[in-house]
Short mmCIF file of C-alpha atoms and ligand atoms in Angstrom, two decimals:
data_model
loop_
_atom_site.label_atom_id
_atom_site.label_comp_id
_atom_site.label_asym_id
_atom_site.label_seq_id
_atom_site.Cartn_x
_atom_site.Cartn_y
_atom_site.Cartn_z
CA MET J 9 0.15 -0.05 0.25
CA LEU J 10 1.25 3.55 -0.84
CA LYS J 11 1.96 6.12 1.58
CA VAL J 12 3.09 9.56 0.77
CA TYR J 13 4.13 12.50 3.30
CA ASN J 14 1.25 15.27 3.10
CA THR J 15 3.23 18.61 3.81
CA ARG J 16 -0.51 19.76 5.51
CA THR J 17 -0.84 17.14 7.91
CA ARG J 18 3.28 17.05 8.16
CA LYS J 19 2.50 12.85 8.24
CA LYS J 20 2.78 10.53 6.09
CA GLU J 21 -0.88 8.98 4.85
CA ALA J 22 -1.86 6.24 3.21
CA PHE J 23 -2.82 6.25 -0.62
CA LYS J 24 -5.89 6.18 -1.29
CA PRO J 25 -7.74 8.87 -4.22
CA LEU J 26 -11.21 9.86 -3.83
CA LYS J 27 -11.99 7.56 -6.54
CA LYS J 28 -11.07 4.60 -7.40
CA GLY J 29 -8.26 3.63 -8.89
CA GLU J 30 -7.91 6.97 -10.52
CA VAL J 31 -5.15 10.02 -9.34
CA GLY J 32 -6.42 12.99 -10.50
CA MET J 33 -2.87 15.20 -9.88
CA TYR J 34 -1.68 19.04 -10.72
CA VAL J 35 1.98 20.41 -10.38
CA CYS J 36 1.50 24.36 -10.98
CA GLY J 37 4.32 24.45 -13.87
CA PRO J 38 6.03 26.79 -15.30
CA THR J 39 5.85 30.61 -15.90
CA VAL J 40 7.29 31.68 -19.51
CA GLN J 41 9.27 34.37 -19.07
CA GLY J 42 12.21 33.04 -20.40
CA PRO J 43 13.56 28.43 -20.96
CA MET J 44 13.13 26.77 -18.67
CA HIS J 45 15.66 25.85 -15.61
CA ILE J 46 17.42 23.50 -14.30
CA GLY J 47 15.56 24.04 -10.96
CA HIS J 48 11.82 23.91 -13.18
CA ALA J 49 13.56 20.37 -14.97
CA ARG J 50 14.13 18.88 -10.72
CA THR J 51 10.66 19.03 -10.01
CA TYR J 52 8.95 18.20 -13.56
CA ILE J 53 11.37 14.93 -12.98
CA ALA J 54 10.34 13.83 -9.31
CA PHE J 55 6.64 14.65 -10.32
CA ASP J 56 7.35 12.49 -13.31
CA ILE J 57 8.78 9.71 -11.57
CA MET J 58 6.25 9.71 -9.37
CA ARG J 59 3.31 9.86 -11.99
CA ARG J 60 4.94 7.33 -13.33
CA TYR J 61 5.30 5.15 -10.61
CA LEU J 62 1.27 6.41 -9.89
CA GLU J 63 0.01 4.28 -13.50
CA PHE J 64 3.36 1.55 -12.69
CA SER J 65 1.03 0.68 -9.83
CA GLY J 66 -2.35 0.30 -11.41
CA PHE J 67 -3.99 3.86 -11.28
CA LYS J 68 -5.22 5.81 -14.18
CA VAL J 69 -3.74 9.61 -13.70
CA ASN J 70 -5.13 12.66 -14.66
CA TYR J 71 -2.20 14.90 -14.91
CA VAL J 72 -2.58 18.60 -15.44
CA MET J 73 0.66 20.63 -15.15
CA ASN J 74 -1.05 24.64 -15.83
CA ILE J 75 0.92 27.68 -18.37
CA THR J 76 1.36 30.92 -16.55
CA ASP J 77 1.58 32.95 -19.86
CA ILE J 78 0.44 36.15 -18.21
CA HIS J 79 2.45 36.85 -15.06
CA ASP J 80 3.59 40.69 -13.98
CA ASP J 81 7.38 39.08 -14.55
CA ILE J 82 6.61 38.32 -18.37
CA ILE J 83 5.42 42.18 -18.22
CA SER J 84 8.07 43.16 -17.31
CA LYS J 85 10.36 40.79 -19.83
CA ALA J 86 8.25 41.91 -22.50
CA ASN J 87 8.95 45.96 -21.59
CA GLU J 88 12.74 45.35 -20.96
CA THR J 89 13.29 42.77 -24.09
CA GLY J 90 11.12 45.32 -26.75
CA VAL J 91 9.86 41.68 -27.69
CA ALA J 92 6.24 41.80 -28.00
CA PHE J 93 4.11 40.04 -25.08
CA GLU J 94 2.49 37.07 -27.13
CA GLU J 95 5.54 36.46 -29.64
CA LEU J 96 7.90 36.11 -25.57
CA ILE J 97 5.15 33.61 -24.74
CA GLU J 98 4.87 31.31 -27.72
CA ARG J 99 8.18 30.84 -28.45
CA PHE J 100 9.38 30.19 -24.11
CA ILE J 101 5.93 27.94 -24.36
CA GLU J 102 7.62 25.78 -27.89
CA ILE J 103 11.29 25.93 -25.68
CA PHE J 104 9.30 24.49 -22.89
CA PHE J 105 7.82 21.17 -24.74
CA ARG J 106 11.49 20.75 -26.16
CA ASP J 107 13.34 20.87 -23.25
CA MET J 108 10.43 18.64 -21.41
CA LYS J 109 10.14 15.82 -24.14
CA ALA J 110 14.33 16.29 -24.31
CA PHE J 111 14.55 14.72 -20.52
CA GLU J 112 10.87 12.19 -21.36
CA ILE J 113 9.07 13.07 -18.93
CA LYS J 114 5.44 12.02 -20.26
CA PRO J 115 3.12 14.64 -21.57
CA ALA J 116 0.45 15.48 -19.41
CA THR J 117 -2.50 15.18 -19.60
CA VAL J 118 -3.52 18.67 -20.54
CA TYR J 119 -1.26 21.56 -20.37
CA PRO J 120 -3.84 24.52 -19.51
CA ARG J 121 -2.68 28.53 -20.43
CA VAL J 122 -3.79 31.19 -18.22
CA THR J 123 -4.80 33.14 -21.31
CA ARG J 124 -7.43 30.74 -22.34
CA HIS J 125 -8.80 30.42 -19.29
CA ILE J 126 -10.16 34.09 -18.77
CA GLU J 127 -13.97 33.63 -18.42
CA GLU J 128 -14.03 31.15 -16.33
CA ILE J 129 -11.40 33.02 -14.03
CA VAL J 130 -13.67 36.23 -14.21
CA HIS J 131 -16.67 34.22 -13.01
CA PHE J 132 -14.55 32.51 -10.41
CA VAL J 133 -13.60 35.91 -8.94
CA LYS J 134 -17.29 36.88 -9.26
CA GLU J 135 -18.47 33.64 -7.37
CA LEU J 136 -16.46 34.84 -4.36
CA GLN J 137 -17.38 37.96 -4.88
CA GLU J 138 -21.06 37.28 -4.42
CA LYS J 139 -19.91 35.30 -1.68
CA GLY J 140 -18.04 37.84 0.24
CA PHE J 141 -14.84 36.69 0.11
CA ALA J 142 -13.62 38.64 -2.86
CA TYR J 143 -13.22 43.10 -2.31
CA GLU J 144 -13.04 44.85 -5.13
CA THR J 145 -9.96 48.37 -4.86
CA HIS J 146 -8.95 51.40 -6.73
CA ASP J 147 -6.74 48.78 -8.38
CA GLY J 148 -8.27 45.57 -7.77
CA VAL J 149 -10.67 42.55 -6.70
CA TYR J 150 -8.79 41.35 -3.32
CA PHE J 151 -9.14 37.60 -1.10
CA ASP J 152 -10.70 38.96 2.15
CA VAL J 153 -7.94 36.69 4.13
CA SER J 154 -10.61 37.28 7.42
CA LYS J 155 -12.88 35.56 6.08
CA PHE J 156 -12.26 32.57 5.07
CA ARG J 157 -11.75 30.09 8.38
CA GLY J 158 -8.33 28.41 8.08
CA TYR J 159 -5.69 29.88 6.23
CA GLY J 160 -2.98 29.29 6.93
CA LYS J 161 -3.92 25.47 7.37
CA LEU J 162 -1.15 24.30 5.25
CA SER J 163 1.69 27.00 5.18
CA GLY J 164 1.17 27.74 9.41
CA VAL J 165 0.65 31.79 8.37
CA LYS J 166 -1.20 33.48 11.54
CA ILE J 167 -3.82 35.90 10.37
CA LYS J 168 -2.67 39.14 11.73
CA LYS J 169 -5.80 41.10 13.65
CA SER J 170 -5.05 44.56 12.36
CA LYS J 171 -4.67 45.70 8.80
CA THR J 172 -1.83 47.41 7.35
CA GLY J 173 -3.71 49.51 5.13
CA THR J 174 -1.49 49.20 2.81
CA ARG J 175 -1.81 46.57 -0.56
CA VAL J 176 1.29 45.58 -2.63
CA GLU J 177 0.08 45.61 -6.22
CA THR J 178 1.77 42.27 -7.56
CA ASP J 179 1.24 38.56 -6.43
CA LYS J 180 5.23 38.65 -4.74
CA TYR J 181 4.94 40.30 -1.13
CA ASP J 182 5.84 39.46 2.28
CA LYS J 183 4.61 37.74 4.99
CA ALA J 184 4.56 41.40 6.82
CA SER J 185 2.46 43.56 3.76
CA ALA J 186 -1.51 42.75 3.99
CA GLN J 187 -2.65 39.42 3.70
CA ASP J 188 -5.20 39.22 1.37
CA PHE J 189 -4.14 39.01 -2.23
CA ALA J 190 -4.81 40.05 -5.79
CA LEU J 191 -7.17 38.02 -7.89
CA TRP J 192 -7.81 40.62 -10.07
CA LYS J 193 -5.37 43.20 -11.28
CA LYS J 194 -6.47 46.70 -13.30
CA ALA J 195 -4.58 47.16 -15.97
CA LYS J 196 -2.39 50.36 -16.58
CA GLN J 197 -1.63 51.90 -19.97
CA GLY J 198 -0.02 49.41 -22.36
CA GLU J 199 -0.59 46.49 -20.34
CA PRO J 200 -1.37 43.17 -22.04
CA ALA J 201 -5.68 42.87 -20.84
CA TRP J 202 -9.07 41.16 -20.83
CA PRO J 203 -12.79 42.91 -20.07
CA SER J 204 -14.31 41.94 -16.63
CA PRO J 205 -17.07 43.32 -15.13
CA TRP J 206 -14.39 45.34 -13.36
CA GLY J 207 -12.69 46.99 -16.01
CA ASN J 208 -10.23 45.54 -17.91
CA GLY J 209 -7.24 43.49 -16.65
CA ARG J 210 -5.55 40.42 -15.90
CA PRO J 211 -6.08 37.58 -13.53
CA GLY J 212 -3.77 37.21 -9.78
CA TRP J 213 -1.35 34.45 -9.86
CA HIS J 214 -2.93 32.01 -7.82
CA ILE J 215 -6.65 32.32 -8.99
CA GLU J 216 -4.79 30.30 -12.43
CA CYS J 217 -4.57 27.30 -10.47
CA SER J 218 -8.01 26.57 -8.71
CA VAL J 219 -9.68 27.32 -11.78
CA MET J 220 -7.74 25.08 -13.68
CA SER J 221 -8.32 22.40 -11.41
CA SER J 222 -11.34 22.45 -10.93
CA LYS J 223 -12.07 22.55 -14.86
CA HIS J 224 -9.48 20.07 -15.53
CA ILE J 225 -10.30 17.75 -12.50
CA GLY J 226 -12.74 18.95 -10.04
CA GLU J 227 -13.29 20.96 -7.18
CA GLN J 228 -10.96 18.53 -5.34
CA ILE J 229 -8.19 17.22 -6.37
CA ASP J 230 -6.10 13.74 -5.10
CA ILE J 231 -1.98 15.02 -5.03
CA HIS J 232 -0.90 18.78 -5.94
CA GLY J 233 2.27 19.22 -6.37
CA GLY J 234 5.83 21.99 -6.69
CA ALA J 235 8.94 23.02 -5.47
CA VAL J 236 8.61 24.06 -1.20
CA ASP J 237 8.97 27.65 -2.88
CA LEU J 238 5.52 27.29 -3.39
CA ILE J 239 3.94 26.38 -0.48
CA PHE J 240 3.52 29.93 1.11
CA PRO J 241 1.67 32.25 -0.68
CA HIS J 242 1.33 30.10 -3.69
CA HIS J 243 -1.34 26.80 -2.35
CA GLU J 244 -2.29 28.79 0.83
CA ASN J 245 -4.01 31.00 -1.32
CA GLU J 246 -5.21 27.99 -3.60
CA ILE J 247 -6.54 26.27 -0.43
CA ALA J 248 -8.89 29.45 0.77
CA GLN J 249 -9.90 30.61 -2.90
CA SER J 250 -11.06 26.99 -3.89
CA GLU J 251 -12.53 26.05 -0.25
CA ALA J 252 -14.25 29.34 -0.44
CA ARG J 253 -16.57 28.84 -3.37
CA SER J 254 -17.19 25.35 -3.29
CA GLY J 255 -17.29 24.52 0.12
CA LYS J 256 -15.48 21.63 -0.58
CA ARG J 257 -13.19 20.47 2.27
CA PRO J 258 -10.47 19.11 1.70
CA PHE J 259 -9.84 20.95 -2.24
CA VAL J 260 -6.13 18.65 -2.10
CA LYS J 261 -5.98 15.60 -0.24
CA TYR J 262 -2.14 15.04 -0.16
CA TRP J 263 0.12 18.25 -1.02
CA VAL J 264 3.57 17.16 -2.07
CA HIS J 265 6.20 19.06 -2.20
CA THR J 266 10.19 18.74 -4.03
CA GLY J 267 13.10 19.89 -2.87
CA PHE J 268 14.74 23.49 -3.65
CA LEU J 269 17.51 22.82 -6.35
CA ASN J 270 20.24 25.45 -5.59
CA VAL J 271 23.58 25.19 -7.78
CA GLU J 272 27.14 25.04 -6.21
CA GLY J 273 25.39 26.28 -2.96
CA THR J 274 24.00 29.16 -3.70
CA LYS J 275 20.64 29.53 -4.38
CA MET J 276 20.68 30.22 -8.39
CA SER J 277 20.04 33.62 -9.70
CA LYS J 278 21.11 35.21 -13.04
CA SER J 279 23.15 38.06 -11.38
CA LEU J 280 25.20 35.79 -9.44
CA GLY J 281 26.05 33.63 -13.52
CA ASN J 282 24.81 31.08 -11.25
CA PHE J 283 21.38 30.33 -13.31
CA ILE J 284 21.56 27.20 -15.70
CA GLU J 285 19.63 27.05 -18.03
CA VAL J 286 18.38 23.64 -19.90
CA PRO J 287 18.66 24.16 -23.38
CA ASP J 288 23.06 25.41 -22.04
CA LEU J 289 23.05 22.55 -20.07
CA LEU J 290 21.59 19.49 -22.24
CA ARG J 291 23.81 21.02 -25.41
CA GLU J 292 26.40 19.21 -22.84
CA ILE J 293 25.07 16.40 -21.47
CA ASN J 294 22.99 13.59 -22.24
CA PRO J 295 18.81 14.53 -20.81
CA LYS J 296 18.85 11.00 -19.49
CA ALA J 297 21.78 11.12 -17.50
CA PHE J 298 20.34 14.21 -15.67
CA ARG J 299 17.37 12.87 -15.09
CA PHE J 300 19.00 9.24 -13.00
CA PHE J 301 21.12 12.50 -11.16
CA ILE J 302 17.58 13.30 -9.82
CA GLY J 303 16.07 9.77 -9.59
CA GLN J 304 18.71 8.92 -7.58
CA LEU J 305 18.19 11.84 -4.61
CA HIS J 306 14.45 11.41 -2.70
CA TYR J 307 12.50 14.16 -4.34
CA LYS J 308 11.87 15.72 -0.83
CA SER J 309 15.58 16.37 -0.32
CA ARG J 310 17.33 19.56 -1.01
CA ILE J 311 19.77 19.32 -3.91
CA ASN J 312 23.28 20.72 -5.03
CA TYR J 313 23.57 21.27 -7.74
CA THR J 314 27.48 20.33 -8.98
CA LYS J 315 28.83 19.37 -12.40
CA LYS J 316 30.84 17.40 -10.93
CA ASP J 317 28.43 14.73 -9.04
CA LEU J 318 25.98 14.98 -12.61
CA GLU J 319 29.13 13.39 -14.12
CA LYS J 320 29.51 10.75 -11.63
CA GLU J 321 26.25 10.20 -11.61
CA SER J 322 26.25 9.70 -15.46
CA LYS J 323 29.59 6.85 -15.06
CA LYS J 324 27.51 5.25 -12.89
CA LEU J 325 24.49 4.97 -15.37
CA GLU J 326 27.27 3.85 -18.55
CA ALA J 327 27.41 1.10 -16.09
CA TRP J 328 24.10 0.05 -16.03
CA ASN J 329 23.91 1.05 -20.42
CA GLU J 330 26.95 -1.83 -19.98
CA LEU J 331 25.06 -4.59 -18.36
CA ILE J 332 21.68 -4.03 -20.72
CA HIS J 333 23.88 -4.39 -23.29
CA ARG J 334 25.74 -7.32 -21.72
CA LEU J 335 22.44 -8.85 -21.27
CA GLY J 336 21.54 -7.86 -24.87
CA THR J 337 24.35 -10.01 -26.34
CA ALA J 338 24.63 -12.96 -24.03
CA LYS J 339 24.29 -16.14 -25.67
CA GLY J 340 24.82 -20.38 -25.00
CA GLY J 341 24.90 -19.85 -21.13
CA LYS J 342 23.65 -22.05 -18.87
CA GLU J 343 20.12 -21.74 -17.42
CA ASN J 344 20.22 -19.90 -13.42
CA LYS J 345 17.52 -21.02 -11.81
CA LYS J 346 18.66 -18.49 -8.91
CA VAL J 347 17.59 -15.34 -12.02
CA SER J 348 14.25 -15.72 -11.53
CA ALA J 349 14.14 -15.48 -7.76
CA LEU J 350 16.66 -12.81 -7.78
CA VAL J 351 14.38 -10.52 -10.18
CA GLU J 352 11.59 -11.49 -8.10
CA LYS J 353 13.19 -10.95 -4.29
CA THR J 354 14.15 -6.85 -5.91
CA MET J 355 10.93 -6.23 -7.29
CA LYS J 356 9.43 -6.52 -3.86
CA SER J 357 12.08 -4.52 -2.51
CA PHE J 358 12.13 -1.78 -5.09
CA ARG J 359 8.21 -1.87 -4.53
CA LYS J 360 7.64 -1.81 -1.23
CA GLU J 361 10.24 1.14 -0.81
CA MET J 362 8.84 3.35 -3.73
CA ASP J 363 5.86 2.84 -2.08
CA ASN J 364 7.01 4.05 1.50
CA ASP J 365 6.73 7.95 -0.29
CA PHE J 366 8.34 6.75 -3.16
CA ALA J 367 11.71 6.93 -1.60
CA PHE J 368 13.86 7.07 -4.93
CA SER J 369 17.11 6.86 -3.34
CA ASN J 370 15.77 3.69 -1.35
CA ALA J 371 14.61 2.43 -4.94
CA TRP J 372 17.66 2.55 -6.44
CA ALA J 373 20.13 1.37 -3.46
CA VAL J 374 17.55 -1.91 -4.45
CA LEU J 375 18.70 -1.93 -7.44
CA SER J 376 22.30 -1.00 -7.35
CA LYS J 377 22.56 -4.18 -4.81
CA PHE J 378 20.87 -5.88 -8.14
CA LYS J 379 23.31 -4.23 -10.47
CA THR J 380 26.19 -5.78 -8.71
CA GLN J 381 24.81 -9.34 -8.50
CA ALA J 382 23.87 -9.22 -12.92
CA ASN J 383 27.07 -8.06 -13.27
CA LYS J 384 28.55 -11.62 -11.56
CA LEU J 385 26.06 -14.03 -13.15
CA ALA J 386 26.30 -12.61 -16.24
CA ALA J 387 30.18 -12.18 -16.28
CA GLY J 388 31.97 -14.93 -19.01
CA ASN J 389 28.98 -15.31 -20.29
CA LYS J 390 27.27 -17.41 -18.20
CA LEU J 391 23.67 -15.96 -18.53
CA SER J 392 21.30 -17.96 -21.36
CA GLU J 393 19.26 -16.56 -23.39
CA LYS J 394 16.47 -16.24 -21.07
CA ASN J 395 18.16 -16.05 -18.37
CA ALA J 396 18.52 -12.43 -19.81
CA LYS J 397 15.85 -11.75 -21.56
CA GLU J 398 14.15 -12.85 -17.83
CA ILE J 399 16.67 -9.61 -16.37
CA LEU J 400 16.37 -7.16 -19.13
CA GLU J 401 12.56 -7.76 -19.47
CA PHE J 402 12.79 -5.82 -15.27
CA LEU J 403 14.51 -3.50 -16.32
CA ARG J 404 12.32 -2.43 -18.87
CA LYS J 405 10.13 -2.46 -16.16
CA ILE J 406 11.63 -0.20 -13.80
CA ASP J 407 12.37 2.10 -16.39
CA SER J 408 8.63 2.51 -17.19
CA VAL J 409 8.93 4.49 -14.13
CA PHE J 410 12.63 6.29 -14.21
CA GLY J 411 13.12 6.43 -18.09
CA VAL J 412 16.43 6.47 -17.93
CA PHE J 413 18.65 3.45 -19.33
CA THR J 414 19.43 3.15 -23.11
CA PHE J 415 18.43 -0.64 -23.97
CA GLU J 416 20.25 -1.60 -26.93
CA LYS J 417 17.22 -2.59 -29.24
CA GLU J 418 17.38 0.84 -30.14
CA LYS J 419 20.91 1.35 -30.92
CA GLN J 420 20.43 -1.85 -33.14
CA GLU J 421 17.52 -0.36 -35.24
CA ILE J 422 19.81 2.10 -36.28
CA GLY J 423 21.61 1.17 -40.72
CA LYS J 424 25.27 1.37 -40.79
CA HIS J 425 25.00 4.29 -42.76
CA GLU J 426 23.55 6.41 -40.33
CA LEU J 427 26.27 5.00 -37.66
CA GLU J 428 28.96 6.77 -40.24
CA LEU J 429 26.53 9.93 -39.90
CA VAL J 430 27.20 9.47 -36.61
CA LYS J 431 30.50 9.32 -36.41
CA LYS J 432 31.37 12.11 -39.35
CA ARG J 433 29.41 14.69 -37.47
CA GLY J 434 31.36 14.09 -34.22
CA GLU J 435 34.62 14.43 -36.73
CA LEU J 436 32.46 17.67 -37.83
CA ARG J 437 32.02 18.86 -34.40
CA GLN J 438 35.86 18.68 -33.16
CA GLN J 439 36.96 20.80 -36.42
CA LYS J 440 34.13 23.31 -35.14
CA LYS J 441 32.97 22.43 -38.85
CA TRP J 442 28.93 23.26 -36.80
CA ALA J 443 27.41 24.13 -39.50
CA GLU J 444 28.09 20.47 -41.64
CA ALA J 445 27.50 18.92 -38.49
CA ASP J 446 24.29 20.76 -37.44
CA ALA J 447 23.04 19.58 -41.15
CA ILE J 448 23.91 16.06 -40.30
CA ARG J 449 21.68 15.87 -37.36
CA LYS J 450 18.63 17.77 -38.69
CA ALA J 451 18.84 14.84 -41.48
CA LEU J 452 18.71 12.26 -38.85
CA ALA J 453 15.72 14.09 -37.10
CA GLU J 454 14.15 13.62 -40.30
CA LYS J 455 14.30 9.82 -39.82
CA GLY J 456 13.14 9.91 -36.44
CA ILE J 457 17.27 9.39 -34.99
CA ILE J 458 18.25 11.99 -32.25
CA LEU J 459 21.03 12.54 -30.95
CA ASP J 460 22.31 13.67 -27.91
CA ASP J 461 25.85 15.02 -27.25
CA THR J 462 27.93 14.39 -24.47
CA PRO J 463 31.37 14.27 -22.91
CA THR J 464 32.33 11.18 -23.63
CA GLY J 465 30.43 11.04 -27.29
CA THR J 466 27.22 11.14 -28.77
CA ASN J 467 24.47 8.61 -28.00
CA TRP J 468 21.33 8.15 -30.49
CA LYS J 469 18.21 7.01 -30.10
CA LEU J 470 14.89 6.66 -32.23
CA VAL J 471 11.32 8.28 -32.28
CA SER J 472 8.65 7.07 -33.82
CA LYS J 473 6.90 10.21 -35.30
CA GLY J 474 4.22 10.05 -33.18
CA GLN J 475 6.05 10.53 -30.25
CA ASP J 476 8.22 13.06 -32.07
CA ASN J 477 4.75 15.34 -32.56
CA ASN J 478 3.91 16.68 -28.44
P1 AMP D 15 7.74 28.56 -11.48
O1 AMP D 15 8.06 28.98 -12.66
O2 AMP D 15 9.36 29.13 -10.75
O3 AMP D 15 6.85 29.96 -11.50
O4 AMP D 15 8.04 27.67 -11.11
C1 AMP D 15 7.17 26.41 -11.77
C2 AMP D 15 7.53 25.21 -10.44
O5 AMP D 15 9.15 24.88 -10.82
C3 AMP D 15 7.33 25.11 -9.90
O6 AMP D 15 6.33 24.03 -9.20
C4 AMP D 15 8.01 25.74 -8.67
O7 AMP D 15 7.82 25.15 -7.68
C5 AMP D 15 9.48 24.66 -9.38
N1 AMP D 15 11.02 24.97 -9.85
C6 AMP D 15 10.91 26.76 -9.51
N2 AMP D 15 12.39 26.86 -8.95
C7 AMP D 15 12.75 25.85 -8.91
C8 AMP D 15 14.43 25.70 -8.16
N3 AMP D 15 14.92 26.57 -7.72
N4 AMP D 15 13.51 23.62 -7.42
C9 AMP D 15 12.93 23.00 -7.82
N5 AMP D 15 11.88 23.62 -8.15
C10 AMP D 15 11.61 25.01 -8.96
ZN1 ZN D 16 -0.16 26.81 -9.17
#
């Protein structure tokens, strides 16, 4: 039986979804003001592994990830760069999907965008106003937290008795300011705006997740995720909005939060120059190596990213792929009766660890032990084909959750001519003939062969046409 740590109760709880066998899962997606950074990637890969494990365990998962395509930060970025707001968001959304795919993150059931839900948002805010939870001011519509009993139940924040009278104009306010938060912001000159009963304007940040989760999942959902930075105010405010409107509690059965990723010991920031964007990372490493790196650590753990650690993990992954290769070429060995028992025992331990609040790291400790034993069994071509197949099948099942291995079959399906092209491209790159090298990459991509450049060489994989189109 799966247990999940719930941030709201601060306990590991038995996982019982609202509807038997089905899971409604909502993860706060990106604000598309730039390409994804490796902190986003940490969170999305971790939730992808959890989602895949739920599916592995037999649940049908409705996975929703919003795209925040209107936000103060996006408006600032558009003003800074002089690029039109619409153009900016389309560009970053395209890059987002490309990079999510590179990481083999399973597509969400739906990726709702804020700017395509304005009517529903207006309607939701109107209902909150009619129910007495919201009020209009000169610059917007605000949620009155003093009207909502239970404000602070997720984060532990207390409601202050006296109001300061100062209301901040952006979503980003600290606890010292008034706690009421914007549901709707009236537009200033030149800002993107939509019509509403309160004049032209745009939604506040928090309201989108209440509206889009209720539309695409329901008024109550099973799992709601994001990184710890969102517990307050974002998720606290989502609870207030959703429960105030529907009257149904709890809005979310299990609140799940991933740990933050820092770089070389400090929080990522553009000004410190330690801000790593995914497109830059993927120019240097195999996306699977990064997935592997993330998968080794508990989803809750804070990560201190260093290139050295990533390279270390990348080597470990290579060792796994070598084992897979050896298993793929096993021939003529004697059948070993112990293999089935070993596979069965490992699967049981793997599930036990993952059922314990998705303990990724403990699950890999189990797998790592298995690897040592499998390597011994496979050494010197001692395994029979049947044995090898059984182990490979097991590894494929594990990989349906973690998505990190490269199975030999994928490589073998590439023709000799294509293999030569990959090699040629490597040489061209060494000679810094980027344009010619890129032309080969494109030609191969058209045949469904996707290349990954890593410090130790280029890996390739075959994708089917359907997989290639988002
Ligand atoms: P944002 O684009 O900042 O709104 O964040 C989108 C998602 O990524 C949210 O679920 C955040 O909690 C998560 N996130 C942002 N920065 C990091 C980070 N450095 N480490 C882990 N998760 C992050
Ligand atoms: Zn959200």
